[in-house]
Coordinates of C-alpha atoms and ligand atoms in Angstrom, one line a residue:
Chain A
X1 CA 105.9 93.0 101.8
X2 CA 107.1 94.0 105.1
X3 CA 107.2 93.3 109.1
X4 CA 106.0 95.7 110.9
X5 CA 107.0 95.3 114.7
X6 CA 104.6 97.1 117.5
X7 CA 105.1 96.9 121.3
X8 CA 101.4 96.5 123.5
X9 CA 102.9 96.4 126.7
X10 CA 105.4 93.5 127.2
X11 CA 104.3 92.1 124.2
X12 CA 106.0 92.2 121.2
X13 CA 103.3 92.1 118.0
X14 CA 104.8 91.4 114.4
X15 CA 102.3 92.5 111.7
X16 CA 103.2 90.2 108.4
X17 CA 102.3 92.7 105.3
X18 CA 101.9 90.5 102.2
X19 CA 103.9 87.3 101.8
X20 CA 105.9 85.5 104.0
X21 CA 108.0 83.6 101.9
X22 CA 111.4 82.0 101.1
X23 CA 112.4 85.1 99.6
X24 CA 111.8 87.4 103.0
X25 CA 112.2 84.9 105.9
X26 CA 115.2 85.7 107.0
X27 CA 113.6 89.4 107.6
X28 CA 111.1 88.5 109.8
X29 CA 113.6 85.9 111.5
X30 CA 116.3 89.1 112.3
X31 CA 113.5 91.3 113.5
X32 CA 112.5 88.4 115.9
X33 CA 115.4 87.7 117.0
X34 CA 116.4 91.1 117.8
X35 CA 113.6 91.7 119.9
X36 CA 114.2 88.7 122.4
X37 CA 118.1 89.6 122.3
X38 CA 116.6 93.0 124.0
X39 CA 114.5 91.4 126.5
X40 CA 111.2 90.4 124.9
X41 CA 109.6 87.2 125.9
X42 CA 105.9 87.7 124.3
X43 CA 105.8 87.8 121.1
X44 CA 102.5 87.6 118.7
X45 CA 102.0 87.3 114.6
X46 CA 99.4 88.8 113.7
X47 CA 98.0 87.5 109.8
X48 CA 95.2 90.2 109.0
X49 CA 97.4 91.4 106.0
X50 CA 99.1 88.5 104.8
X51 CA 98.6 86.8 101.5
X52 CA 100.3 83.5 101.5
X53 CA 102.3 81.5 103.8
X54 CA 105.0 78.9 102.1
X55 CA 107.1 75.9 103.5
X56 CA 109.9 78.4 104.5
X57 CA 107.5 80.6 106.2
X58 CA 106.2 78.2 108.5
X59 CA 109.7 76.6 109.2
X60 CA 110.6 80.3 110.0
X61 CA 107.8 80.0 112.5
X62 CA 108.7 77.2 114.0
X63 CA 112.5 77.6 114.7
X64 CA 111.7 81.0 116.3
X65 CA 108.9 79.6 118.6
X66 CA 111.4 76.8 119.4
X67 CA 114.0 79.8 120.3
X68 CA 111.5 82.1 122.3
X69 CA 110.9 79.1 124.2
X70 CA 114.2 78.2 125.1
X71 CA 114.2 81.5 126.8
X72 CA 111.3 80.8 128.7
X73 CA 109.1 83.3 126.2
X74 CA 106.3 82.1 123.8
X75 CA 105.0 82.9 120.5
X76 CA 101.4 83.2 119.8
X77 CA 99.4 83.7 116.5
X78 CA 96.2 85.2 115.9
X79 CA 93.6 86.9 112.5
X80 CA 94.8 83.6 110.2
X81 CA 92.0 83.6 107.4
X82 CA 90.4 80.2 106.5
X83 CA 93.5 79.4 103.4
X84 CA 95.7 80.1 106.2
X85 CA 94.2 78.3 108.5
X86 CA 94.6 75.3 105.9
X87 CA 98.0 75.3 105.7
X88 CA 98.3 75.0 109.5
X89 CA 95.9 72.0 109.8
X90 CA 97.4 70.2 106.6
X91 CA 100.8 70.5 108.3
X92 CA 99.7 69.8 112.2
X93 CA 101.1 73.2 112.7
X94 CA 97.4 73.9 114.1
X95 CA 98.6 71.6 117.3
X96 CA 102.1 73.6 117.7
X97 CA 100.6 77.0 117.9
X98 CA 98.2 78.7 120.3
X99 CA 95.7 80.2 117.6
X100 CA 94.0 83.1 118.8
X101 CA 91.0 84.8 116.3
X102 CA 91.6 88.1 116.9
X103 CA 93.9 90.0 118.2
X104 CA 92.1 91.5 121.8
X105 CA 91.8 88.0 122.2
X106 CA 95.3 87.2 121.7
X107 CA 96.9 89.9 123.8
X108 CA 94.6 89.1 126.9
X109 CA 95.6 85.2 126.5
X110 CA 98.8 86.2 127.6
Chain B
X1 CA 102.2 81.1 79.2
X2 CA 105.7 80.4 79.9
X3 CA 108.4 82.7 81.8
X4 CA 111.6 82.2 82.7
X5 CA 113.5 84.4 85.4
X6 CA 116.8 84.2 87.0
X7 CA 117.8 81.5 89.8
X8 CA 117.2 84.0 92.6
X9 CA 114.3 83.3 95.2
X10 CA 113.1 87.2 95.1
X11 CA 111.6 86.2 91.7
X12 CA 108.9 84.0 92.9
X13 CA 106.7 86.2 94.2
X14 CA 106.0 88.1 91.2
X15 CA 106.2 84.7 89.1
X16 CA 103.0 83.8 91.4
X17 CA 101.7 87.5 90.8
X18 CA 101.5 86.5 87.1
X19 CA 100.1 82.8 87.8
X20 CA 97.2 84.1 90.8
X21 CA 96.4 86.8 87.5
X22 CA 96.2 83.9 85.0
X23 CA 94.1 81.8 87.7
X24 CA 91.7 84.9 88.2
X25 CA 91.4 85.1 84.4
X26 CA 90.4 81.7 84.3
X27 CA 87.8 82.1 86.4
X28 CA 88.8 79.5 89.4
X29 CA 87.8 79.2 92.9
X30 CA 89.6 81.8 94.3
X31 CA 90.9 79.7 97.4
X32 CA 92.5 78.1 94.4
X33 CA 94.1 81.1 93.4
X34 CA 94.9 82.2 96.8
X35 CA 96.3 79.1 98.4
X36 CA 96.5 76.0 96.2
X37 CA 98.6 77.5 93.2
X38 CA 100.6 80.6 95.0
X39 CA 101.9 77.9 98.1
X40 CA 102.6 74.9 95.7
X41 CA 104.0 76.9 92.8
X42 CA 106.3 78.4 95.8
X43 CA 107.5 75.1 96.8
X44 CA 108.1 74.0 93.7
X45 CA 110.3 77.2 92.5
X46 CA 112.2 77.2 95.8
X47 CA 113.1 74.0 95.5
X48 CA 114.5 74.3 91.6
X49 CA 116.4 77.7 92.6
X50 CA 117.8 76.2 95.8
X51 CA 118.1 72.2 95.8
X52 CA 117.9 71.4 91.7
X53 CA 120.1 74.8 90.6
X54 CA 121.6 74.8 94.0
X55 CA 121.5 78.7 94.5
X56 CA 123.4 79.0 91.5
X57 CA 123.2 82.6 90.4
X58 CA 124.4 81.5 86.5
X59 CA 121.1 79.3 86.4
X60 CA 117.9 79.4 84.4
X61 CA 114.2 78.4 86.1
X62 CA 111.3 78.1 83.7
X63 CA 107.6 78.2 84.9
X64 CA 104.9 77.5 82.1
X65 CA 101.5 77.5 82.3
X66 CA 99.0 75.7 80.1
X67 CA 95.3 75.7 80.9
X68 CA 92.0 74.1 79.8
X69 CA 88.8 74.8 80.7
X70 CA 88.9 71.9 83.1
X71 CA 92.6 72.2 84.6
X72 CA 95.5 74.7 84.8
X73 CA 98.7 72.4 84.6
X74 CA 102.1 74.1 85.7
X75 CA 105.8 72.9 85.4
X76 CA 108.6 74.2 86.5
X77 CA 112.1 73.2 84.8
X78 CA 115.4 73.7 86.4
X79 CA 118.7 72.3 85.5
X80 CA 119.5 70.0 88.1
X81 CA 119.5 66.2 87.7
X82 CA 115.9 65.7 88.9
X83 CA 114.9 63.6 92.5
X84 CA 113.1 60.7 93.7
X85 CA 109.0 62.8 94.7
X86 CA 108.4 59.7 97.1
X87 CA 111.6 59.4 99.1
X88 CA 111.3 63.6 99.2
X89 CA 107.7 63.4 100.7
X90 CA 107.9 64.0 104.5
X91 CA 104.8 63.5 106.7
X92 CA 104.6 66.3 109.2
X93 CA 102.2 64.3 111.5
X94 CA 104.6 62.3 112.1
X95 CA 105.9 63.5 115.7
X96 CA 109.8 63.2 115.0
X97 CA 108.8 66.2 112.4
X98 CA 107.0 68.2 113.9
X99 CA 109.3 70.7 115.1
X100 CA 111.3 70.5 112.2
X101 CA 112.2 73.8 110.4
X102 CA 112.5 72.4 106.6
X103 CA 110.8 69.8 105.0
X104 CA 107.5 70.7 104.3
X105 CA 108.3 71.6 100.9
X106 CA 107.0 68.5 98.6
X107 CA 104.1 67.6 100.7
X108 CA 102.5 70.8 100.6
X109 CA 102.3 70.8 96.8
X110 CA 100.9 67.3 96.9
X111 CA 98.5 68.0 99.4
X112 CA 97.7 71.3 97.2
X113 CA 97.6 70.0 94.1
X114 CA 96.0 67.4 92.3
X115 CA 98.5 65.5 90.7
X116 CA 102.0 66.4 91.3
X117 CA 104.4 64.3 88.5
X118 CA 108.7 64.3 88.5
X119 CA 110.1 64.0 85.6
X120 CA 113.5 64.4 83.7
X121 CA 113.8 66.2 80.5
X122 CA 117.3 67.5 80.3
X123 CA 116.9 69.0 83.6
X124 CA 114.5 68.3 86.4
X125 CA 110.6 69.2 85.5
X126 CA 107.9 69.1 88.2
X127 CA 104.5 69.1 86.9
X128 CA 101.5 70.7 89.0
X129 CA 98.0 70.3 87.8
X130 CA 95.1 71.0 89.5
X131 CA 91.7 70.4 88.5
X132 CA 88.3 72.7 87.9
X133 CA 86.4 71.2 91.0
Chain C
X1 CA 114.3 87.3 82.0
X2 CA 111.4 85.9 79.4
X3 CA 107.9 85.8 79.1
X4 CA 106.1 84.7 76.9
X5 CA 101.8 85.3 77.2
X6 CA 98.5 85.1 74.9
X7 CA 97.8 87.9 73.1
X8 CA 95.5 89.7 75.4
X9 CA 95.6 93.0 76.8
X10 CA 94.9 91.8 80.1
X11 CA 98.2 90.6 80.9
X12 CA 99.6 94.3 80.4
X13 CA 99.2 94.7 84.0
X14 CA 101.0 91.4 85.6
X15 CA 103.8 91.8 82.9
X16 CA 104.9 95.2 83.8
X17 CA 104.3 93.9 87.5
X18 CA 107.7 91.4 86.9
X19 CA 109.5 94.3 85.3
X20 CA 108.8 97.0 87.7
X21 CA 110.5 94.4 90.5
X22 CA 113.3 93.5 88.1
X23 CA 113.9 97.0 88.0
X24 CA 113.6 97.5 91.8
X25 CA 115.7 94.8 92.3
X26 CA 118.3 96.3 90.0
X27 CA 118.0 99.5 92.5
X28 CA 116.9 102.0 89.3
X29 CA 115.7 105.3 90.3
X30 CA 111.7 105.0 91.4
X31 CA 110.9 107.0 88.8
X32 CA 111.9 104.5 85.8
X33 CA 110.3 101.9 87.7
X34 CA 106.9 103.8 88.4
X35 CA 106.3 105.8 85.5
X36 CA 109.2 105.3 83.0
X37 CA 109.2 101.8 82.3
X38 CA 105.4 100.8 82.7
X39 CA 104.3 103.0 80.5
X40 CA 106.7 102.5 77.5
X41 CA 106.7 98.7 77.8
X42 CA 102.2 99.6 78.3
X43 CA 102.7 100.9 75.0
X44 CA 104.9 98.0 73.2
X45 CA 103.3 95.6 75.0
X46 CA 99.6 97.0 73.3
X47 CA 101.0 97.7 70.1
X48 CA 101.9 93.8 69.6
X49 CA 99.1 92.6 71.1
X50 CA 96.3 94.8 68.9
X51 CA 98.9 96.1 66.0
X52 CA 101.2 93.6 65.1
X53 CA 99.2 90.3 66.3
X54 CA 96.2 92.4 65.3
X55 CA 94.0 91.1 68.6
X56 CA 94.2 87.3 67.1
X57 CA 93.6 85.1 70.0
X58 CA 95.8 82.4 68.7
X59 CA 99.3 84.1 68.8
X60 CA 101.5 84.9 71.4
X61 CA 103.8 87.9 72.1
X62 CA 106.9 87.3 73.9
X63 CA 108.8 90.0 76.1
X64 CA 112.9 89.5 77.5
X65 CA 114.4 91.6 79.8
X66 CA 118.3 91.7 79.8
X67 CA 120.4 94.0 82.6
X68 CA 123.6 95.2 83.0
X69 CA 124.8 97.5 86.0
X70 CA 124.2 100.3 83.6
X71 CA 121.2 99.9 81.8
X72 CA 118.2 97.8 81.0
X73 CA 116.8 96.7 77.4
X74 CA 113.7 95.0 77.2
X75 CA 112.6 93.7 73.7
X76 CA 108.8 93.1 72.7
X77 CA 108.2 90.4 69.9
X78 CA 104.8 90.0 68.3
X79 CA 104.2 87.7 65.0
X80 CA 103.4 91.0 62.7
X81 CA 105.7 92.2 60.0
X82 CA 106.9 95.2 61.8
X83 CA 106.7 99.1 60.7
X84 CA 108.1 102.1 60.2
X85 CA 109.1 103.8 63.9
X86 CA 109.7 107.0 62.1
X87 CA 106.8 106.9 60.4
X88 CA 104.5 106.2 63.4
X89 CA 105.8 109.1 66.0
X90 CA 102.8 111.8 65.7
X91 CA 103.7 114.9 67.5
X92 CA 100.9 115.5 70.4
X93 CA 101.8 119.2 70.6
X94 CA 100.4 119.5 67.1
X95 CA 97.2 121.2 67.5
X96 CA 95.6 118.4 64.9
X97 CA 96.7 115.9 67.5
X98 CA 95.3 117.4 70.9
X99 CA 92.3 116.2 71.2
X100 CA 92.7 113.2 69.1
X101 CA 92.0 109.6 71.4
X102 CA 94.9 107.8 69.9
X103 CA 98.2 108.1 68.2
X104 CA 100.3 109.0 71.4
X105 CA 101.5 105.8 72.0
X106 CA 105.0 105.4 70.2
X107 CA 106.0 108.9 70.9
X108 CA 105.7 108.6 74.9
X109 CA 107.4 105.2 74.4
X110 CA 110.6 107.6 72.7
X111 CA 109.9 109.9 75.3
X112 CA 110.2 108.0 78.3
X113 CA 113.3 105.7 76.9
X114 CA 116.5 106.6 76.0
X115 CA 116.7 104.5 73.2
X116 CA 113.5 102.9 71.3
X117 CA 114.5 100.4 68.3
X118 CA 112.3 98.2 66.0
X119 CA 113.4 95.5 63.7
X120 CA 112.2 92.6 62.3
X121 CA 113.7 88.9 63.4
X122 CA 110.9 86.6 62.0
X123 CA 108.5 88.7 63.2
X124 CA 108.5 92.5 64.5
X125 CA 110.7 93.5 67.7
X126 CA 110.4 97.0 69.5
X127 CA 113.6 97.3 71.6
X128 CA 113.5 99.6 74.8
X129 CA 116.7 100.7 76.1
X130 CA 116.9 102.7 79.5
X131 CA 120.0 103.9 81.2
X132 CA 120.9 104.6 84.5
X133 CA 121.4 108.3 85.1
Chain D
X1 CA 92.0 97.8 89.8
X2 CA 88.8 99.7 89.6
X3 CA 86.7 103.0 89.5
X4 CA 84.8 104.3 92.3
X5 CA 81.8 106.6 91.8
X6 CA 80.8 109.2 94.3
X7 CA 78.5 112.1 94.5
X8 CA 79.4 115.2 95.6
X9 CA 76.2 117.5 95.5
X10 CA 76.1 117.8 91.5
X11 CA 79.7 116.5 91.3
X12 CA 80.3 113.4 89.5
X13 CA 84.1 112.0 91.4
X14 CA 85.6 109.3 89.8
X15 CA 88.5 107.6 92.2
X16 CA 90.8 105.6 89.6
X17 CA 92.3 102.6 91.7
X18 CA 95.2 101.2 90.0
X19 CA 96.8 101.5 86.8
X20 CA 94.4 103.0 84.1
X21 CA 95.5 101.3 80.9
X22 CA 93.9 99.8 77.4
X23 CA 92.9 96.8 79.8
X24 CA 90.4 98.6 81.9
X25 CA 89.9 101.8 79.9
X26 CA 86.4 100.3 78.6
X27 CA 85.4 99.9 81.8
X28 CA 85.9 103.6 82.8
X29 CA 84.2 105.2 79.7
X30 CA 81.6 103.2 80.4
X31 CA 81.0 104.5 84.1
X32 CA 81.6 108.2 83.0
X33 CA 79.1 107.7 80.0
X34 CA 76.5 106.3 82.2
X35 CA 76.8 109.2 84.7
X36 CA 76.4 111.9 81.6
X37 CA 73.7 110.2 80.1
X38 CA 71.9 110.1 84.0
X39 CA 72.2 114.0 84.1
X40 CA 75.5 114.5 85.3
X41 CA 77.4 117.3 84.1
X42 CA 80.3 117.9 86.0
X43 CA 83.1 115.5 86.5
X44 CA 85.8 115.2 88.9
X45 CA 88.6 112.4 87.9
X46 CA 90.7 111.6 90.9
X47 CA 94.1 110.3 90.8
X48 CA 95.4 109.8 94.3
X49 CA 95.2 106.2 94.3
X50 CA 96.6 105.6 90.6
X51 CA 99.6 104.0 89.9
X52 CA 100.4 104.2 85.7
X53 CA 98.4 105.8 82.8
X54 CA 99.3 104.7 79.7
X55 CA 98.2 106.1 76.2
X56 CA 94.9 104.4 75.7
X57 CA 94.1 105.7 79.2
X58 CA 95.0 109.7 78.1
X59 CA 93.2 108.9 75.0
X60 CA 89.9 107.3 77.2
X61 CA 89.9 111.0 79.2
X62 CA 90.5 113.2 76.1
X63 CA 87.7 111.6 74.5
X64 CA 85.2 111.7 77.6
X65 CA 86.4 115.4 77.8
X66 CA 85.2 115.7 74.4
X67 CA 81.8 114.1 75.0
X68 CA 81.2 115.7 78.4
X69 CA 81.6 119.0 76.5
X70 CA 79.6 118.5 74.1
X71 CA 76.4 118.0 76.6
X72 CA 77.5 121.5 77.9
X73 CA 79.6 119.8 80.9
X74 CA 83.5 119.7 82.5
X75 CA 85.8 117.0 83.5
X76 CA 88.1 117.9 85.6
X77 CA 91.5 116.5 87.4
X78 CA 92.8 116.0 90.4
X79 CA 95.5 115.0 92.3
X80 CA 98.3 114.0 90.0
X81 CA 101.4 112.8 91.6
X82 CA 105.1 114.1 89.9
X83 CA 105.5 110.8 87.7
X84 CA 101.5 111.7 86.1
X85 CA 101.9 115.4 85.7
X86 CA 104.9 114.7 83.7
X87 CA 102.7 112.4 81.7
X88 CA 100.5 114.9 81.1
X89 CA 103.3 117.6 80.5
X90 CA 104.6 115.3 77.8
X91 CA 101.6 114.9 75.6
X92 CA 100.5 118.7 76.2
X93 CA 97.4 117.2 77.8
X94 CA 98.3 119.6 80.7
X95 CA 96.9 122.4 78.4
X96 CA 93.8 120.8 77.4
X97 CA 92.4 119.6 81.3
X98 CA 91.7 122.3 84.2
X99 CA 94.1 120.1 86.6
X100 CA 93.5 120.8 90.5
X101 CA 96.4 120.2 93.4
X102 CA 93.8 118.1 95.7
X103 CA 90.1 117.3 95.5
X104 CA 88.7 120.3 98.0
X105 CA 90.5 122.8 94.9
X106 CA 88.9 121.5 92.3
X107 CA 85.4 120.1 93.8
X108 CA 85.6 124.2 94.6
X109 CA 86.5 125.3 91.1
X110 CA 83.5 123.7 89.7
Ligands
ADP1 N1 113.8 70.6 92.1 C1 114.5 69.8 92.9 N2 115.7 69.3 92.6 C2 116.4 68.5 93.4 N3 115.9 68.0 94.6 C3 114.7 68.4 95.0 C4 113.9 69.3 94.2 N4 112.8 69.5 94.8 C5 112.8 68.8 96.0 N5 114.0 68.1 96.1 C6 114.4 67.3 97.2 O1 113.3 67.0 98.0 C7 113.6 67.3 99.4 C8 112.4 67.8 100.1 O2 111.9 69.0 99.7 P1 111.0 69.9 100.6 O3 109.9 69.0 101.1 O4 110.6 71.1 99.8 O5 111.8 70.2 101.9 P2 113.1 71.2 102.0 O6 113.4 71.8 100.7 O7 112.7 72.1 103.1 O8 114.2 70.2 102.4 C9 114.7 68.4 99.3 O9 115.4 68.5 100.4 C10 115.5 67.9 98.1 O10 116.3 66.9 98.5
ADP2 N1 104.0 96.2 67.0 C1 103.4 96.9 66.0 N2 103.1 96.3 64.8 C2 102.6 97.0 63.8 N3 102.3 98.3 63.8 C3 102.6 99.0 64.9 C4 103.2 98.4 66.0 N4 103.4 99.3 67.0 C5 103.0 100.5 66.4 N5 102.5 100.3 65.2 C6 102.0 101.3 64.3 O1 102.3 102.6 64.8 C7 101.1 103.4 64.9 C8 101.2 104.4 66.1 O2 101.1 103.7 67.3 P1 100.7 104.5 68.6 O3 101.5 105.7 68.7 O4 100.8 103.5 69.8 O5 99.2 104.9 68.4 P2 97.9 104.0 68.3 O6 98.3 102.6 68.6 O7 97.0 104.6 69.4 O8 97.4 104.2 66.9 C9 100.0 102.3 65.1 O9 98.7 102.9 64.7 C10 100.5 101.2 64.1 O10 100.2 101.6 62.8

């Protein structure tokens, strides 16, 4: 499992490979984090290769879109399969977020 | 199937490699076996290595798994003193939680699972079962 | 680290799954994790499961892992009576051998481990021992 | 895990996916056999995408070897990584396949 980190433009995209999970968080927190330190303000999570999403994963969401915003920034998601989808209705997360389906359509939302 | 690994959250994902195998085997939906089991079981062994052993790296978590053909039941053992599964159960509609970062834990894996039971047994057991639908 | 699963081949795979990240975790070379290891524990793990437990549905075979900063030993425990390690390493460079389909097994698992070891402890145990180079 | 069956003119390519050990072994015999009895005669067995071979899975190629033979045919390998040649080093097995460095070689070898 990894985080694989992509710039389109002014937009910073964070691929999650496999699992994001209470056991690699903090990874995808640090990368995050350094990014807006250096300046970014857009930042999109794109799901297409992720398995599955626990408590601490979407807390880890969460804080960071709480953070971005603070700076004026925002964080978007997009490609969240129908399990994953789930999770983010059964935990209102779905009202948090800006959801896109794909991720043309995400970058252009900006 | 039983397994027990040491009280360090890099474990779990490969405990839940062995369960979404076992779930596969069984022949179960495979949202069950993609979301249900792998998200609740994750709760559950988060919270024994972190909150019951209390990221004690001398600690002991045990996952067994027994199944019929109607229902895989899963529990997970650690050797805290066990807690109170209502009190623990936050709602996350509720506005004042929304934004919260932690806390979503215990009503995942009830809203995951199909019965989700506390009980003590010289150390804290959770019990997971979810049904064939 | 314990596991204990039904004796079925197909639970080879997700076994040696939790080892090869123990072993990641413990930082050993790649090569003991992705060829080493696997295969050796392949071959215990088959052994107990179609030798020892001879395919019965209705035993179990268990597998431990134990670590230091210096080496690994896993041990392998089916319900058989054990046999006789010396006894069952067939040389595969002997001609009579080549093209045979089976008989390899215990003599990669000596191979690819420093140290192989079976006894009997109610029940037959094949320890592996690997250490670091 | 699983096998994938191509056709390369008369070429037979097996791609095994995974580990090939005694819990999917059947599963390739199987495959190969159906090919031979079809017609085919020459077979190509893949290995980029493999991650562990155990005994029963030499044993499963020695024997299909054998069979192919017999029917006046070749299998053929391809592709081993470092960890699998040593494998095959080990149990002499090296001496008994024609092994090729990548798939172009040994589809050309035929
Ligand atoms: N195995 C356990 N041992 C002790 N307390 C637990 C255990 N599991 C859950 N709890 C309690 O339930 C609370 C809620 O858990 P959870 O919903 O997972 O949220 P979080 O762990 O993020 O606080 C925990 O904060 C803890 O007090
Ligand atoms: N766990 C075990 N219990 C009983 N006998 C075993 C066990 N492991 C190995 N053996 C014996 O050793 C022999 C050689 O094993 P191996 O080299 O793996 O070849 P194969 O299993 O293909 O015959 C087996 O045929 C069996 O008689």
């Amino acid at each position: 499992m990894s985080f694989a980190i992509d710039k389109q433009g002014d937009i910073v995209v964070v691929d999650v490979e496999g699992q994001l999970i209470v056991g690699n968080r903090q990874e995808l927190k640090q990368k995050v984090l350094d990014e807006l330190e250096k300046g970014g303000r857009k930042f999109l999570v794109d799901f297409t290769q992720t398995g599955y999403i626990d408590s601490s994963g979407l807390g880890v969401l969460v804080s960071l879109s709480k953070k971005i915003r603070e700076q004026g920034g925002e964080l978007r998601l997009a490609n969240l399969n129908d399990d994953l989808k789930t999770l983010f209705e059964l935990t209102k997360l779905d009202t948090l977020f800006q959801i896109a389906d794909t991720r043309e359509r995400a970058l252009e939302s900006f | 199937m039983s397994i027990e690994v040491p009280n360090d959250v890099r474990y779990i994902e490969s405990v839940i490699g062995l369960i979404q195998y076992e779930c596969r085997l069984l022949d179960f939906p495979s949202r069950y076996c993609a979301l249900n089991l792998p998200v609740a079981l994750s709760e559950a062994l988060s919270n024994a290595i972190l909150r019951g052993n209390d990221d004690d790296p001398e600690k002991a978590v045990n996952v067994s798994l027994s199944a019929t053909t109607q229902s895989i039941v899963i529990e997970v053992r650690d050797e805290g003193p066990g807690f109170d599964l209502e009190a623990s159960t936050h709602d996350p509609a509720d506005p004042a939680n929304l934004e919260r970062e932690d806390g979503r834990g215990v009503f995942l894996m009830r809203a995951l699972m199909d019965r989700v039971e506390q009980f003590d047994d010289d150390g804290n057991v959770v019990r997971l079962t979810i049904g064939r639908p």
